[in-house]
Structure formats: structure tokens, C-alpha cells
GROMACS .gro file of N, CA and C in nm:
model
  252
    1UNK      N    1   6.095  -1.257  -4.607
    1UNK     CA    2   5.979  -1.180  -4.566
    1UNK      C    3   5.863  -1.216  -4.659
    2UNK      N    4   5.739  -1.263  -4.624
    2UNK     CA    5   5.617  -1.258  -4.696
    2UNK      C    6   5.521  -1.148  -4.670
    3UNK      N    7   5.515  -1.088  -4.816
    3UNK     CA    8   5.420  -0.982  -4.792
    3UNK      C    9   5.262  -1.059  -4.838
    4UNK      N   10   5.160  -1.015  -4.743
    4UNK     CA   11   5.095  -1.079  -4.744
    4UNK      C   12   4.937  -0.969  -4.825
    5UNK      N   13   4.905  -1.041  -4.908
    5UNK     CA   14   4.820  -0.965  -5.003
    5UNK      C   15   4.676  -0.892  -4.912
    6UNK      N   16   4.657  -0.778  -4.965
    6UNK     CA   17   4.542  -0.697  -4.930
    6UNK      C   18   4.416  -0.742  -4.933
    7UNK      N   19   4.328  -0.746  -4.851
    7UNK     CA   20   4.226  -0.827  -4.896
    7UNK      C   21   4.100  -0.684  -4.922
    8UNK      N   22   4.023  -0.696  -4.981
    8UNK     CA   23   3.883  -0.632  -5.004
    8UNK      C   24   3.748  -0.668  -5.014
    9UNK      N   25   3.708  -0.594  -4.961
    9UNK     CA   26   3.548  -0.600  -4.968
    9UNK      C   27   3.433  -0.501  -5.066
   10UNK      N   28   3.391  -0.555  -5.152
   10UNK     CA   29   3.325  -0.486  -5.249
   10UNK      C   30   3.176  -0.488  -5.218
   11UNK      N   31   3.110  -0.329  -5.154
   11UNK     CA   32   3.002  -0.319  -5.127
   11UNK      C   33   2.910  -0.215  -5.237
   12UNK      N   34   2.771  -0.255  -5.305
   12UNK     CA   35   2.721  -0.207  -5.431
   12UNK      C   36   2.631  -0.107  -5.331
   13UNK      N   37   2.606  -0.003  -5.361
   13UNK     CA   38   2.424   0.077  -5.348
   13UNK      C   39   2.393   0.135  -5.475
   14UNK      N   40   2.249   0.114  -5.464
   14UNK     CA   41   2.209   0.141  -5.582
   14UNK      C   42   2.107   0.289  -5.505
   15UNK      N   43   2.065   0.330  -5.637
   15UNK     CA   44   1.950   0.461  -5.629
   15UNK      C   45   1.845   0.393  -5.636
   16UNK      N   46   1.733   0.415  -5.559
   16UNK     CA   47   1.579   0.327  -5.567
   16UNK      C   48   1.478   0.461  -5.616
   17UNK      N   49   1.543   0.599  -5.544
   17UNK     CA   50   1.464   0.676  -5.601
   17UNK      C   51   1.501   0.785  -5.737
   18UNK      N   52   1.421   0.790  -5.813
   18UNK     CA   53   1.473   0.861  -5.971
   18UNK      C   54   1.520   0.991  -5.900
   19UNK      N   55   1.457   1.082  -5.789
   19UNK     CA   56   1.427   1.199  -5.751
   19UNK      C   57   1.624   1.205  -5.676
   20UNK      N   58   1.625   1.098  -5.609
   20UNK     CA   59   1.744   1.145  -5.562
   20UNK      C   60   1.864   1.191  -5.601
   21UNK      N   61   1.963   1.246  -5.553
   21UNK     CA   62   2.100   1.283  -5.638
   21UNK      C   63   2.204   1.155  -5.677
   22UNK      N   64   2.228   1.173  -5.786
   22UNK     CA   65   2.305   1.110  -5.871
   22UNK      C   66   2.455   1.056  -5.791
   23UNK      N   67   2.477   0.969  -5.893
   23UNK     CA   68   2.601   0.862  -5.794
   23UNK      C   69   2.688   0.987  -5.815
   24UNK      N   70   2.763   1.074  -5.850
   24UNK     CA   71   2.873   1.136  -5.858
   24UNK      C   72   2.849   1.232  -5.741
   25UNK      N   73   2.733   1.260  -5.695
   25UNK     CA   74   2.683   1.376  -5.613
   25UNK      C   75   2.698   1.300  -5.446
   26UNK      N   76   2.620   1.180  -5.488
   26UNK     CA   77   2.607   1.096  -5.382
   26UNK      C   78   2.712   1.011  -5.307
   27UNK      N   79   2.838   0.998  -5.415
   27UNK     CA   80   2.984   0.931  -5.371
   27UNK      C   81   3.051   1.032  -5.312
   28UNK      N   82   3.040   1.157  -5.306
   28UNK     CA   83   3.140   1.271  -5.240
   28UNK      C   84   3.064   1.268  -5.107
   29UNK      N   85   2.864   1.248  -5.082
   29UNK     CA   86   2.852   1.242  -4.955
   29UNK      C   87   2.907   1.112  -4.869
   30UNK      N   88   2.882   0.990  -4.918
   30UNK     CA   89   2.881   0.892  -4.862
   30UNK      C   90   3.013   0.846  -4.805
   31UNK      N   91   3.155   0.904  -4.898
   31UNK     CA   92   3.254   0.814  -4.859
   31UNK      C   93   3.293   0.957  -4.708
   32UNK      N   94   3.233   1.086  -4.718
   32UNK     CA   95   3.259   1.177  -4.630
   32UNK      C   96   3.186   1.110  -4.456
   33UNK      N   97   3.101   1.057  -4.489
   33UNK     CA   98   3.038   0.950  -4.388
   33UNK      C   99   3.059   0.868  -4.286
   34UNK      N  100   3.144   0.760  -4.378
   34UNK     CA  101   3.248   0.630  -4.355
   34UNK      C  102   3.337   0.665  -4.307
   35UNK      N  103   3.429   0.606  -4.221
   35UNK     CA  104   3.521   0.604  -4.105
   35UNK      C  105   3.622   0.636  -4.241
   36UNK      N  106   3.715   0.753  -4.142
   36UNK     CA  107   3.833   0.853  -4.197
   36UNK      C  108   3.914   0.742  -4.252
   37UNK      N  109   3.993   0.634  -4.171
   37UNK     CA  110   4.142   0.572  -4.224
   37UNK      C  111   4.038   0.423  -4.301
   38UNK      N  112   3.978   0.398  -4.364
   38UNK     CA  113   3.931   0.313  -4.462
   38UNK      C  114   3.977   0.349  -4.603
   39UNK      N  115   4.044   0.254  -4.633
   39UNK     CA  116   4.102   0.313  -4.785
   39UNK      C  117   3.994   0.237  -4.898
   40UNK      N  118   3.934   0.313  -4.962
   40UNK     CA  119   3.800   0.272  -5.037
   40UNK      C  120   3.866   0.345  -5.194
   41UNK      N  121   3.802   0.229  -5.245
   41UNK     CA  122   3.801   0.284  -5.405
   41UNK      C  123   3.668   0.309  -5.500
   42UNK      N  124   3.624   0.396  -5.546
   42UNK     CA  125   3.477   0.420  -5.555
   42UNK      C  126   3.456   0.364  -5.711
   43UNK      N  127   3.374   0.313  -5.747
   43UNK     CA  128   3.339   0.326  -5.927
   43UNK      C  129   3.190   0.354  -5.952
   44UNK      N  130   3.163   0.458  -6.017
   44UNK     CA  131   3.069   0.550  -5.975
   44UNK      C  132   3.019   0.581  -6.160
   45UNK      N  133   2.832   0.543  -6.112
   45UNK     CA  134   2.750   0.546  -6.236
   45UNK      C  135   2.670   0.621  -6.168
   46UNK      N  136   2.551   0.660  -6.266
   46UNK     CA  137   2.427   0.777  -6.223
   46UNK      C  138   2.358   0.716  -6.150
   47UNK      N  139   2.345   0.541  -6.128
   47UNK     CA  140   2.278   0.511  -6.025
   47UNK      C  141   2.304   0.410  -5.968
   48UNK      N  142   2.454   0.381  -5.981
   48UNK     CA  143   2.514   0.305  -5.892
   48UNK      C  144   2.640   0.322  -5.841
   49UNK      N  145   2.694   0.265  -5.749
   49UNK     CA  146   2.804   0.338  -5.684
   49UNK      C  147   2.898   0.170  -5.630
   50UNK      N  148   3.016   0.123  -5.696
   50UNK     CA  149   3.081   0.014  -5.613
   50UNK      C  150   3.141   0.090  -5.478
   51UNK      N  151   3.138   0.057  -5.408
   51UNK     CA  152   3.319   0.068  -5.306
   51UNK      C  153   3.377  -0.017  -5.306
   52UNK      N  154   3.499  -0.006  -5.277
   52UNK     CA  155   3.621  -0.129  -5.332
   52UNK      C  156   3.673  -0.094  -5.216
   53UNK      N  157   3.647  -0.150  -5.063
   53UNK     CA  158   3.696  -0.125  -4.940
   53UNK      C  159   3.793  -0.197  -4.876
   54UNK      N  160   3.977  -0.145  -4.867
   54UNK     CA  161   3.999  -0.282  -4.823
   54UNK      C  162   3.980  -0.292  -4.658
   55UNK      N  163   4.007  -0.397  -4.620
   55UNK     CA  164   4.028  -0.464  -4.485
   55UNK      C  165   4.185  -0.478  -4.435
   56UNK      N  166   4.116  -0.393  -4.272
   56UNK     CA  167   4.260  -0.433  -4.207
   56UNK      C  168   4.214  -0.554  -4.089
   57UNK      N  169   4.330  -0.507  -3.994
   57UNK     CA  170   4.289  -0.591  -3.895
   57UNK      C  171   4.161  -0.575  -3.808
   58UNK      N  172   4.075  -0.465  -3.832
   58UNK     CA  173   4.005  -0.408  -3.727
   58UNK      C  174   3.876  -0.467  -3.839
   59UNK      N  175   3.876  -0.457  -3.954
   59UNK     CA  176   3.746  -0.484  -4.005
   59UNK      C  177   3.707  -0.617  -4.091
   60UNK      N  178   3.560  -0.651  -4.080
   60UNK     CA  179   3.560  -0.788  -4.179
   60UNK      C  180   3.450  -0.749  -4.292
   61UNK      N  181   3.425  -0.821  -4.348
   61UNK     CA  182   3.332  -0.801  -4.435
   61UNK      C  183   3.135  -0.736  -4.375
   62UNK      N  184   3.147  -0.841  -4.303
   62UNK     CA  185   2.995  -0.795  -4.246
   62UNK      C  186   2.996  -0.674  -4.190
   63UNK      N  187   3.124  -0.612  -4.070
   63UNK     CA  188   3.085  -0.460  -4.059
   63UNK      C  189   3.100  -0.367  -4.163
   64UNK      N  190   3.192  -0.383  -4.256
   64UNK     CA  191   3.173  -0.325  -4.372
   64UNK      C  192   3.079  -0.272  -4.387
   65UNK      N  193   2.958  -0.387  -4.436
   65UNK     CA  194   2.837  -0.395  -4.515
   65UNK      C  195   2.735  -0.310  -4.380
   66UNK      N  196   2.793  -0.330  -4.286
   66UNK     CA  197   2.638  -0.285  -4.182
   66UNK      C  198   2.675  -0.124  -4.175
   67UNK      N  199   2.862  -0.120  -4.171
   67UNK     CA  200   2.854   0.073  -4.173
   67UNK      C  201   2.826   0.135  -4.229
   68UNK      N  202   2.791   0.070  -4.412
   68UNK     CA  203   2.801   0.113  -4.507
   68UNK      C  204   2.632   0.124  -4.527
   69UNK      N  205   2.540   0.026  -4.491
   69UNK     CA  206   2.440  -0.022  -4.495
   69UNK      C  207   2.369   0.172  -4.393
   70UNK      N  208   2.465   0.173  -4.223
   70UNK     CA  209   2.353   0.259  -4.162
   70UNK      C  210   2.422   0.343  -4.245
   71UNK      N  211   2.565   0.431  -4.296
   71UNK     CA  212   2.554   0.571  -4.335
   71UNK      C  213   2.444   0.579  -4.482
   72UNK      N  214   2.434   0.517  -4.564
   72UNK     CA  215   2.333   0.541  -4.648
   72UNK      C  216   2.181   0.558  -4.584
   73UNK      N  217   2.174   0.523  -4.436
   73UNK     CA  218   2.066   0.570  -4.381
   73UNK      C  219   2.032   0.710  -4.362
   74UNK      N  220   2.146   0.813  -4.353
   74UNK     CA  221   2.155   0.912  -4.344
   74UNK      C  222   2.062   0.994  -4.451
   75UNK      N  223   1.976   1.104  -4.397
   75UNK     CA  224   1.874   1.199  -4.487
   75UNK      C  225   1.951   1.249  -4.585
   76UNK      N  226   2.079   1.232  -4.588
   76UNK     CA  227   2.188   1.356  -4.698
   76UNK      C  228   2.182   1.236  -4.879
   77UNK      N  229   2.167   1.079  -4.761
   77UNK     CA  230   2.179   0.967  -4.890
   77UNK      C  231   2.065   0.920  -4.932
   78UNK      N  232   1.932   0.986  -4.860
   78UNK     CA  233   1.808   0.942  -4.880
   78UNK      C  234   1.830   0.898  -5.066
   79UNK      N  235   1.708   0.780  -5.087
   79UNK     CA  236   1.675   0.718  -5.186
   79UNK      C  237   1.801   0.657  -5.254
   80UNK      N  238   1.904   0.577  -5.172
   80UNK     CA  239   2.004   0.538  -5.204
   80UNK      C  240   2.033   0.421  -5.094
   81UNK      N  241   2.030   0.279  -5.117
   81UNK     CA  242   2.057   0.160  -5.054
   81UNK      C  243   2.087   0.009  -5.101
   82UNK      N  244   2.192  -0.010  -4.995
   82UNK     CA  245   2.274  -0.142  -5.050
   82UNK      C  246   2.178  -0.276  -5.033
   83UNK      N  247   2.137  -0.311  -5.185
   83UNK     CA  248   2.074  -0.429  -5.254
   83UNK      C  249   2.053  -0.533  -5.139
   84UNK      N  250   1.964  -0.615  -5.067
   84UNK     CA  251   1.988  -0.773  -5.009
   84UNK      C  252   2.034  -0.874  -5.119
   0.00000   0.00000   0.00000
């Protein structure tokens, strides 16, 4: 049997605005956001936030980045967006 290794996708947002809430405030909204069965690992500063998202069969890297990209669109994540 080959078990075949996990793959991941590591997506950054940063805070653009000083005013907004802080990464610890802002990682309890955002991963509440993101699709339920995504197993994400967060590493979380005052104004930055990794996710450590892995991939199954249903997802690749680019939707990752675009789901992750609109829920920070959300008014709850205002002044909070993933870098070009």
C-alpha cells in the first residue's frame, strides 16, 4: 500500500488597515467563513494571519486563494487582504 503524502496550500493576509481587528480576532472570523470540511492550520500575528490549507480532491491551489481572497471580502474582515 502507498500512502500518498498530503499536499498544502499556504495562503498569507495581511491587515492594510491599523483601525481594523487584530489577527487573533480576525482568524476566529475568517476560518468561520471558509468551507466547513477544509482542514486549515492557522499561524496567527497582530497583523498577519498564515493558513496552512490542505488539499483534497475537490480543491487546487488557485480556488483556495480566490475563496480565501472573496471571504476576506466580507464587511466582518474589512481592512484585511491577501497580498498580490
Amino acid at each position: 500500500m502507498t500512502d500518498r503524502a498530503t499536499r498544502y496550500v499556504d495562503v498569507v493576509a495581511v491587515r492594510h488597515d491599523a483601525t481594523a481587528p487584530a489577527g487573533q480576532t480576525t482568524v476566529i472570523r475568517l476560518l468561520g467563513l471558509l468551507p466547513a470540511h477544509w482542514a486549515c492550520a492557522p499561524v496567527v500575528a497582530a497583523d498577519r494571519i498564515l493558513l496552512r490549507i490542505a488539499l483534497d480532491g475537490e480543491t487546487d491551489p488557485p480556488a483556495v486563494r480566490g475563496t480565501v481572497a472573496t471571504v476576506l471580502a466580507d464587511a466582518a474582515l474589512r481592512g484585511w487582504s491577501v497580498p498580490c
